[in-house]
Tab-separated table of C-alpha atoms in Angstrom:
chain	number	residue	atom	x	y	z
A	1034	MET	CA	-18.476	-13.037	3.661
A	1035	LEU	CA	-15.457	-13.214	1.339
A	1036	GLY	CA	-14.471	-10.026	-0.436
A	1037	ARG	CA	-14.854	-11.630	-3.857
A	1038	THR	CA	-18.462	-12.587	-3.002
A	1039	ALA	CA	-19.209	-9.015	-1.944
A	1040	ASN	CA	-17.618	-7.810	-5.179
A	1041	GLY	CA	-19.675	-10.223	-7.288
A	1042	LEU	CA	-22.971	-9.297	-5.627
A	1043	TYR	CA	-22.287	-5.571	-5.757
A	1044	TRP	CA	-21.453	-5.628	-9.476
A	1045	MET	CA	-24.152	-8.107	-10.369
A	1046	PHE	CA	-26.806	-5.677	-9.178
A	1047	ARG	CA	-25.037	-2.600	-10.506
A	1048	TYR	CA	-25.041	-4.184	-13.959
A	1049	ILE	CA	-28.700	-5.228	-13.715
A	1050	GLU	CA	-29.664	-1.695	-12.730
A	1051	ARG	CA	-27.395	-0.183	-15.391
A	1052	GLY	CA	-28.906	-2.331	-18.134
A	1053	GLU	CA	-32.396	-1.162	-17.224
A	1054	ASN	CA	-31.216	2.413	-16.841
A	1055	ILE	CA	-29.623	2.497	-20.300
A	1056	ALA	CA	-32.978	1.333	-21.665
A	1057	ARG	CA	-34.627	4.168	-19.752
A	1058	LEU	CA	-32.154	6.684	-21.217
A	1059	ILE	CA	-33.031	5.454	-24.709
A	1060	ASP	CA	-36.717	5.738	-23.809
A	1061	ALA	CA	-36.129	9.303	-22.609
A	1062	GLY	CA	-34.358	10.161	-25.860
A	1063	LEU	CA	-37.148	8.679	-27.972
A	1064	ARG	CA	-39.839	10.483	-25.986
A	1065	MET	CA	-37.932	13.774	-26.229
A	1066	ALA	CA	-37.613	13.367	-29.994
A	1067	LEU	CA	-41.389	13.052	-30.289
A	1068	THR	CA	-41.827	16.488	-28.680
A	1069	ARG	CA	-39.374	18.254	-30.965
A	1070	SER	CA	-40.126	19.522	-34.464
A	1071	GLY	CA	-37.335	18.884	-36.899
A	1072	SER	CA	-35.457	16.553	-34.586
A	1073	SER	CA	-32.207	15.221	-36.007
A	1074	ASP	CA	-29.607	12.567	-35.338
A	1075	GLU	CA	-27.646	15.139	-33.356
A	1076	ASP	CA	-30.317	14.928	-30.637
A	1077	TRP	CA	-28.685	11.629	-29.622
A	1078	ASP	CA	-25.434	13.372	-28.796
A	1079	GLY	CA	-26.889	14.362	-25.414
A	1080	VAL	CA	-28.089	10.835	-24.661
A	1081	LEU	CA	-24.663	9.393	-25.442
A	1082	GLN	CA	-23.018	12.061	-23.297
A	1083	SER	CA	-25.306	11.305	-20.391
A	1084	ALA	CA	-24.595	7.583	-20.723
A	1085	GLY	CA	-20.902	8.456	-20.555
A	1086	VAL	CA	-20.078	6.772	-23.876
A	1087	ARG	CA	-19.860	9.649	-26.389
A	1088	GLU	CA	-16.109	9.360	-26.997
A	1089	ASP	CA	-16.264	5.567	-27.148
A	1090	PHE	CA	-19.080	5.794	-29.706
A	1091	ASP	CA	-16.947	8.036	-31.918
A	1092	GLU	CA	-14.151	5.440	-31.896
A	1093	VAL	CA	-16.555	2.841	-33.318
A	1094	HIS	CA	-18.714	5.016	-35.602
A	1095	GLY	CA	-17.352	7.812	-37.717
A	1096	LYS	CA	-20.684	9.647	-37.941
A	1097	LEU	CA	-23.487	10.062	-35.407
A	1098	THR	CA	-26.885	8.729	-36.474
A	1099	GLY	CA	-29.850	8.001	-34.242
A	1100	ALA	CA	-30.052	4.395	-35.420
A	1101	ASP	CA	-26.371	3.753	-34.674
A	1102	ALA	CA	-26.602	5.472	-31.281
A	1103	ILE	CA	-29.568	3.331	-30.228
A	1104	ASP	CA	-27.913	0.152	-31.477
A	1105	TYR	CA	-24.680	1.049	-29.662
A	1106	LEU	CA	-26.577	1.603	-26.420
A	1107	LEU	CA	-28.710	-1.516	-26.774
A	1108	ARG	CA	-26.533	-4.297	-28.096
A	1109	ASP	CA	-23.069	-3.355	-29.319
A	1110	PRO	CA	-20.481	-5.721	-27.731
A	1111	ALA	CA	-17.876	-2.961	-28.179
A	1112	ASN	CA	-19.812	-0.941	-25.579
A	1113	PRO	CA	-19.358	-2.386	-22.065
A	1114	SER	CA	-22.345	-0.317	-20.929
A	1115	SER	CA	-24.768	-1.508	-23.605
A	1116	VAL	CA	-27.871	-3.253	-22.281
A	1117	MET	CA	-26.704	-6.631	-23.592
A	1118	SER	CA	-23.186	-6.190	-22.202
A	1119	CYS	CA	-24.628	-5.249	-18.797
A	1120	ILE	CA	-26.925	-8.268	-18.646
A	1121	GLU	CA	-24.063	-10.509	-19.778
A	1122	SER	CA	-21.814	-9.100	-17.036
A	1123	ALA	CA	-24.593	-9.421	-14.443
A	1124	ARG	CA	-25.078	-13.086	-15.345
A	1125	ASN	CA	-21.330	-13.741	-15.185
A	1126	ASN	CA	-21.175	-12.210	-11.717
A	1127	ALA	CA	-24.250	-14.198	-10.680
A	1128	ARG	CA	-22.538	-17.420	-11.783
A	1129	MET	CA	-19.496	-16.485	-9.722
A	1130	VAL	CA	-21.622	-16.046	-6.563
A	1131	ARG	CA	-24.182	-18.715	-7.466
A	1132	THR	CA	-24.136	-20.324	-3.992
A	1133	ALA	CA	-24.914	-16.955	-2.370
A	1134	LEU	CA	-28.140	-16.580	-4.371
A	1135	THR	CA	-31.464	-18.345	-4.080
A	1136	ARG	CA	-32.500	-20.598	-6.946
A	1137	GLU	CA	-35.275	-18.162	-7.896
A	1138	THR	CA	-32.855	-15.232	-8.172
A	1139	TRP	CA	-30.406	-17.178	-10.327
A	1140	GLU	CA	-33.155	-18.511	-12.601
A	1141	ALA	CA	-34.643	-15.033	-13.092
A	1142	THR	CA	-31.170	-13.704	-14.008
A	1143	ASN	CA	-30.452	-16.544	-16.418
A	1144	GLU	CA	-33.884	-16.290	-18.058
A	1145	CYS	CA	-33.406	-12.535	-18.472
A	1146	TRP	CA	-30.123	-13.158	-20.271
A	1147	ILE	CA	-31.696	-15.796	-22.543
A	1148	GLU	CA	-34.689	-13.608	-23.447
A	1149	LEU	CA	-32.632	-10.491	-24.157
A	1150	LYS	CA	-30.033	-12.459	-26.083
A	1151	LEU	CA	-32.847	-13.385	-28.464
A	1152	ALA	CA	-34.545	-9.962	-28.504
A	1153	LEU	CA	-31.250	-8.156	-29.194
A	1154	SER	CA	-29.760	-10.696	-31.603
A	1155	LYS	CA	-30.173	-8.192	-34.433
A	1156	ARG	CA	-30.709	-4.457	-34.831
A	1157	VAL	CA	-34.080	-3.432	-33.394
A	1158	LYS	CA	-36.563	-1.832	-35.787
A	1159	PRO	CA	-38.042	1.521	-34.659
A	1160	ALA	CA	-41.542	0.000	-34.574
A	1161	ASP	CA	-40.328	-2.707	-32.188
A	1162	MET	CA	-38.472	-0.344	-29.837
A	1163	PRO	CA	-41.269	0.153	-27.246
A	1164	GLU	CA	-41.748	-3.597	-26.918
A	1165	VAL	CA	-38.014	-4.247	-26.542
A	1166	ILE	CA	-37.590	-1.515	-23.919
A	1167	GLY	CA	-40.609	-2.922	-22.082
A	1168	THR	CA	-39.052	-6.394	-22.173
A	1169	ILE	CA	-35.814	-5.076	-20.644
A	1170	LYS	CA	-37.727	-3.368	-17.822
A	1171	ARG	CA	-39.839	-6.465	-17.192
A	1172	CYS	CA	-36.895	-8.882	-17.114
A	1173	THR	CA	-34.858	-6.779	-14.707
A	1174	ALA	CA	-37.933	-6.230	-12.510
A	1175	LEU	CA	-38.419	-10.009	-12.294
A	1176	ILE	CA	-34.845	-10.405	-11.013
A	1177	ARG	CA	-35.447	-7.791	-8.316
A	1178	GLY	CA	-38.781	-9.390	-7.418
A	1179	ALA	CA	-37.230	-12.839	-7.025
A	1180	PHE	CA	-34.386	-11.359	-4.991
A	1181	HIS	CA	-36.677	-9.403	-2.662
A	1182	GLY	CA	-39.054	-12.283	-2.191
A	1183	THR	CA	-36.544	-15.006	-1.382
A	1184	MET	CA	-33.274	-13.603	0.030
A	1185	LEU	CA	-32.292	-13.321	3.682
A	1186	ARG	CA	-31.837	-9.741	4.907
A	1187	ASP	CA	-28.137	-10.213	5.674
A	1188	ASP	CA	-24.824	-8.825	4.395
A	1189	ILE	CA	-25.433	-10.404	0.978
A	1190	TYR	CA	-28.723	-8.545	0.685
A	1191	ASN	CA	-27.212	-5.251	1.809
A	1192	PHE	CA	-24.239	-5.366	-0.564
A	1193	SER	CA	-26.588	-6.103	-3.446
A	1194	ARG	CA	-28.849	-3.196	-2.537
A	1195	ILE	CA	-25.920	-0.779	-2.279
A	1196	GLY	CA	-24.962	-1.649	-5.854
A	1197	THR	CA	-28.533	-1.128	-7.025
A	1198	PHE	CA	-28.989	2.292	-5.442
A	1199	ILE	CA	-25.590	3.747	-6.381
A	1200	GLU	CA	-26.371	2.892	-9.997
A	1201	ARG	CA	-29.969	4.111	-9.749
A	1202	ALA	CA	-28.997	7.479	-8.284
A	1203	ASP	CA	-26.452	7.947	-11.066
A	1204	ASN	CA	-29.097	7.197	-13.696
A	1205	THR	CA	-31.739	9.557	-12.318
A	1206	ALA	CA	-29.170	12.346	-12.171
A	1207	ARG	CA	-28.100	11.688	-15.767
A	1208	ILE	CA	-31.669	11.577	-17.089
A	1209	LEU	CA	-32.346	14.946	-15.473
A	1210	ASP	CA	-29.183	16.289	-17.058
A	1211	VAL	CA	-30.203	15.036	-20.511
A	1212	LYS	CA	-33.348	17.124	-20.244
A	1213	TYR	CA	-32.219	20.289	-18.614
A	1214	TYR	CA	-28.718	20.856	-19.895
A	1215	VAL	CA	-28.374	19.086	-23.243
A	1216	LEU	CA	-31.765	18.788	-24.928
A	1217	LEU	CA	-33.118	22.227	-24.096
A	1218	PRO	CA	-30.244	24.706	-23.883
A	1219	ALA	CA	-32.308	27.684	-25.050
A	1220	ILE	CA	-33.292	29.718	-21.986
A	1221	ALA	CA	-36.136	31.339	-23.946
A	1222	LYS	CA	-37.931	27.987	-24.141
A	1223	VAL	CA	-37.844	27.258	-20.414
A	1224	GLY	CA	-41.425	27.150	-19.120
A	1225	SER	CA	-42.920	26.804	-22.594
A	1226	SER	CA	-45.403	24.103	-23.551
A	1227	LEU	CA	-42.535	22.264	-25.261
A	1228	ASP	CA	-40.498	22.447	-22.063
A	1229	ASN	CA	-43.374	21.050	-19.992
A	1230	MET	CA	-44.017	18.224	-22.479
A	1231	GLN	CA	-40.372	17.202	-22.260
A	1232	TRP	CA	-40.471	17.215	-18.460
A	1233	GLU	CA	-43.525	14.941	-18.594
A	1234	SER	CA	-41.539	12.639	-20.865
A	1235	ILE	CA	-38.806	12.462	-18.240
A	1236	LEU	CA	-41.364	11.333	-15.656
A	1237	ARG	CA	-42.631	8.604	-17.966
A	1238	SER	CA	-39.105	7.378	-18.696
A	1239	VAL	CA	-38.516	6.722	-14.970
A	1240	SER	CA	-42.027	5.272	-14.435
A	1241	ALA	CA	-42.987	8.206	-12.228
A	1242	HIS	CA	-45.767	9.918	-14.184
A	1243	ARG	CA	-48.685	8.596	-12.145
A	1244	SER	CA	-46.977	8.825	-8.754
A	1245	TYR	CA	-46.031	12.435	-9.531
A	1246	SER	CA	-49.667	13.279	-10.227
A	1247	TRP	CA	-50.614	11.878	-6.812
A	1248	VAL	CA	-48.171	14.223	-5.080
A	1249	TYR	CA	-48.508	17.372	-7.208
A	1250	ASP	CA	-52.057	16.950	-8.517
A	1251	GLY	CA	-50.938	17.102	-12.144
A	1252	ASP	CA	-49.153	20.458	-11.815
A	1253	TYR	CA	-46.276	19.857	-14.242
A	1254	SER	CA	-43.371	22.246	-13.874
A	1255	ALA	CA	-39.588	21.972	-14.013
A	1256	THR	CA	-39.275	22.910	-10.350
A	1257	ASN	CA	-41.813	20.376	-9.083
A	1258	ILE	CA	-40.500	17.542	-11.238
A	1259	SER	CA	-36.919	18.259	-10.197
A	1260	ASP	CA	-38.043	18.312	-6.570
A	1261	PHE	CA	-39.790	14.964	-7.031
A	1262	LEU	CA	-36.820	13.245	-8.673
A	1263	ILE	CA	-34.134	14.761	-6.429
A	1264	LEU	CA	-35.557	15.397	-2.954
A	1265	ASN	CA	-38.738	13.344	-2.517
A	1266	ASP	CA	-37.726	10.439	-0.274
A	1267	ARG	CA	-40.914	8.491	-1.082
A	1268	MET	CA	-40.118	8.271	-4.796
A	1269	PRO	CA	-38.089	5.043	-5.299
A	1270	ARG	CA	-35.923	6.470	-8.093
A	1271	SER	CA	-35.168	9.817	-6.483
A	1272	LEU	CA	-31.684	10.759	-5.329
A	1273	ALA	CA	-32.860	11.227	-1.734
A	1274	TYR	CA	-34.565	7.826	-1.584
A	1275	SER	CA	-31.546	6.091	-3.100
A	1276	TYR	CA	-29.157	7.628	-0.592
A	1277	ASP	CA	-31.438	6.993	2.341
A	1278	LYS	CA	-31.300	3.291	1.416
A	1279	ILE	CA	-27.528	3.332	0.811
A	1280	VAL	CA	-26.879	4.837	4.240
A	1281	SER	CA	-29.235	2.289	5.816
A	1282	ASN	CA	-27.544	-0.663	4.047
A	1283	LEU	CA	-24.076	0.587	4.982
A	1284	GLY	CA	-25.276	1.032	8.560
A	1285	TYR	CA	-26.273	-2.629	8.688
A	1286	LEU	CA	-22.811	-3.659	7.467
A	1287	ALA	CA	-21.128	-1.379	10.014
A	1288	LYS	CA	-23.170	-2.958	12.806
A	1289	LEU	CA	-22.497	-6.487	11.568
A	1290	TYR	CA	-18.742	-6.077	11.042
A	1291	GLY	CA	-18.167	-3.561	13.850
A	1292	ASP	CA	-16.371	-0.971	11.754
A	1293	ASN	CA	-16.901	2.132	9.595
A	1294	HIS	CA	-14.949	3.011	6.470
A	1295	ALA	CA	-14.631	5.973	4.096
A	1296	ALA	CA	-17.762	4.876	2.209
A	1297	HIS	CA	-19.917	5.409	5.307
A	1298	GLU	CA	-18.743	9.014	5.643
A	1299	THR	CA	-19.202	9.786	1.947
A	1300	ALA	CA	-22.714	8.301	1.849
A	1301	SER	CA	-23.780	10.198	4.974
A	1302	ALA	CA	-22.307	13.453	3.635
A	1303	THR	CA	-24.133	13.025	0.317
A	1304	LEU	CA	-27.431	12.340	2.081
A	1305	MET	CA	-26.856	15.452	4.202
A	1306	LEU	CA	-26.203	17.430	1.011
A	1307	LEU	CA	-29.631	16.382	-0.262
A	1308	ARG	CA	-31.428	16.979	3.030
A	1309	SER	CA	-29.873	20.391	3.638
A	1310	ARG	CA	-31.171	21.938	0.421
A	1311	ASN	CA	-34.601	22.681	-0.938
A	1312	ILE	CA	-35.446	22.771	-4.603
A	1313	ASP	CA	-35.239	26.580	-4.765
A	1314	ASP	CA	-31.629	26.397	-3.547
A	1315	ILE	CA	-30.835	23.822	-6.214
A	1316	MET	CA	-32.482	25.766	-9.045
A	1317	GLU	CA	-30.699	28.937	-7.941
A	1318	GLN	CA	-27.356	27.112	-7.974
A	1319	GLY	CA	-28.218	25.676	-11.371
A	1320	LEU	CA	-29.657	22.208	-11.914
A	1321	HIS	CA	-26.816	21.116	-14.173
A	1322	GLU	CA	-24.208	22.328	-11.692
A	1323	PHE	CA	-25.946	20.541	-8.816
A	1324	ILE	CA	-26.141	17.308	-10.810
A	1325	GLU	CA	-22.451	17.530	-11.681
A	1326	GLU	CA	-21.635	17.953	-7.987
A	1327	PHE	CA	-23.860	15.029	-7.049
A	1328	ILE	CA	-22.338	12.709	-9.665
A	1329	VAL	CA	-18.848	13.468	-8.289
A	1330	HIS	CA	-20.036	12.415	-4.800
A	1331	ASN	CA	-21.740	9.309	-6.186
A	1332	ASN	CA	-18.680	8.243	-8.191
A	1333	ARG	CA	-16.471	8.699	-5.136
A	1334	LEU	CA	-18.767	6.461	-3.112
A	1335	GLY	CA	-18.642	3.790	-5.807
A	1336	GLU	CA	-14.836	3.863	-5.747
A	1337	GLU	CA	-14.755	3.638	-1.951
A	1338	ILE	CA	-17.151	0.686	-1.935
A	1339	SER	CA	-14.946	-1.088	-4.481
A	1340	GLU	CA	-11.843	-0.429	-2.382
A	1341	GLY	CA	-13.574	-1.645	0.761
A	1342	TYR	CA	-14.353	-5.240	-0.251
A	1343	ARG	CA	-11.312	-6.559	1.588
A	1344	PHE	CA	-12.801	-5.400	4.907
A	1345	TYR	CA	-15.812	-7.698	4.585
A	1346	ARG	CA	-14.494	-11.136	5.460
């Protein structure tokens, strides 16, 4: 497989995942706002920080408002990480590697772009926000469904999955950080009914509310929810699940091409970091501090994957 094909596949699926994840961050912010009395536009500062676009937002908008923050995250062409920019970039990468994709995968990607281009052609009204976020989730899920149902399990498949799970792990970590570090900094409120309501909102924003109740029998607490989203390797958006899949996909590539690279070591070390700790260790260290450490590992892996394309020929 040519390095440019690996690059196109990897970024195609990173952008698809990122577009959905930005929608989930917005959803998390909206759900959090509903649990807070006297919420203000400043609540969106944390969401922008977690999306990694706070400074870029300030360059475009002089003043922070919730409406501008949501619009910037959803559809602003000046934001390369907006949902629309991500879907546009995913489609462009898909066109570049068109012959490496099945017809169903390409059509699902193109139809997603067409539908969101229409849905995000103008600023979204607050009353329409749930429907638009649902549309983004549905469109990106259809791409993954077409991909899973029609693609060979070869190097193309594995590169695509690596892109998906690096991006997914980053998003889950950032959503946790929005909740624990930015939106509820007051220690006195930890464990309160407000705190628990916000944790439930986090579960809903990553489509994990029902599956959590199956595992923990509806016992909502910061510790259990953090455990579920970080260490539970059966939860498809958890950090542990994502890294288990990354290591597996990289292992397939190592077997196919007969060589290991820096990315293999970083992925294995990050998975070991997750497996060697329990949730009490993480909470004692500090959830925010653990997430910061994890994001550093995840970013390093992304850089090493990008540098390693030339090996896959």
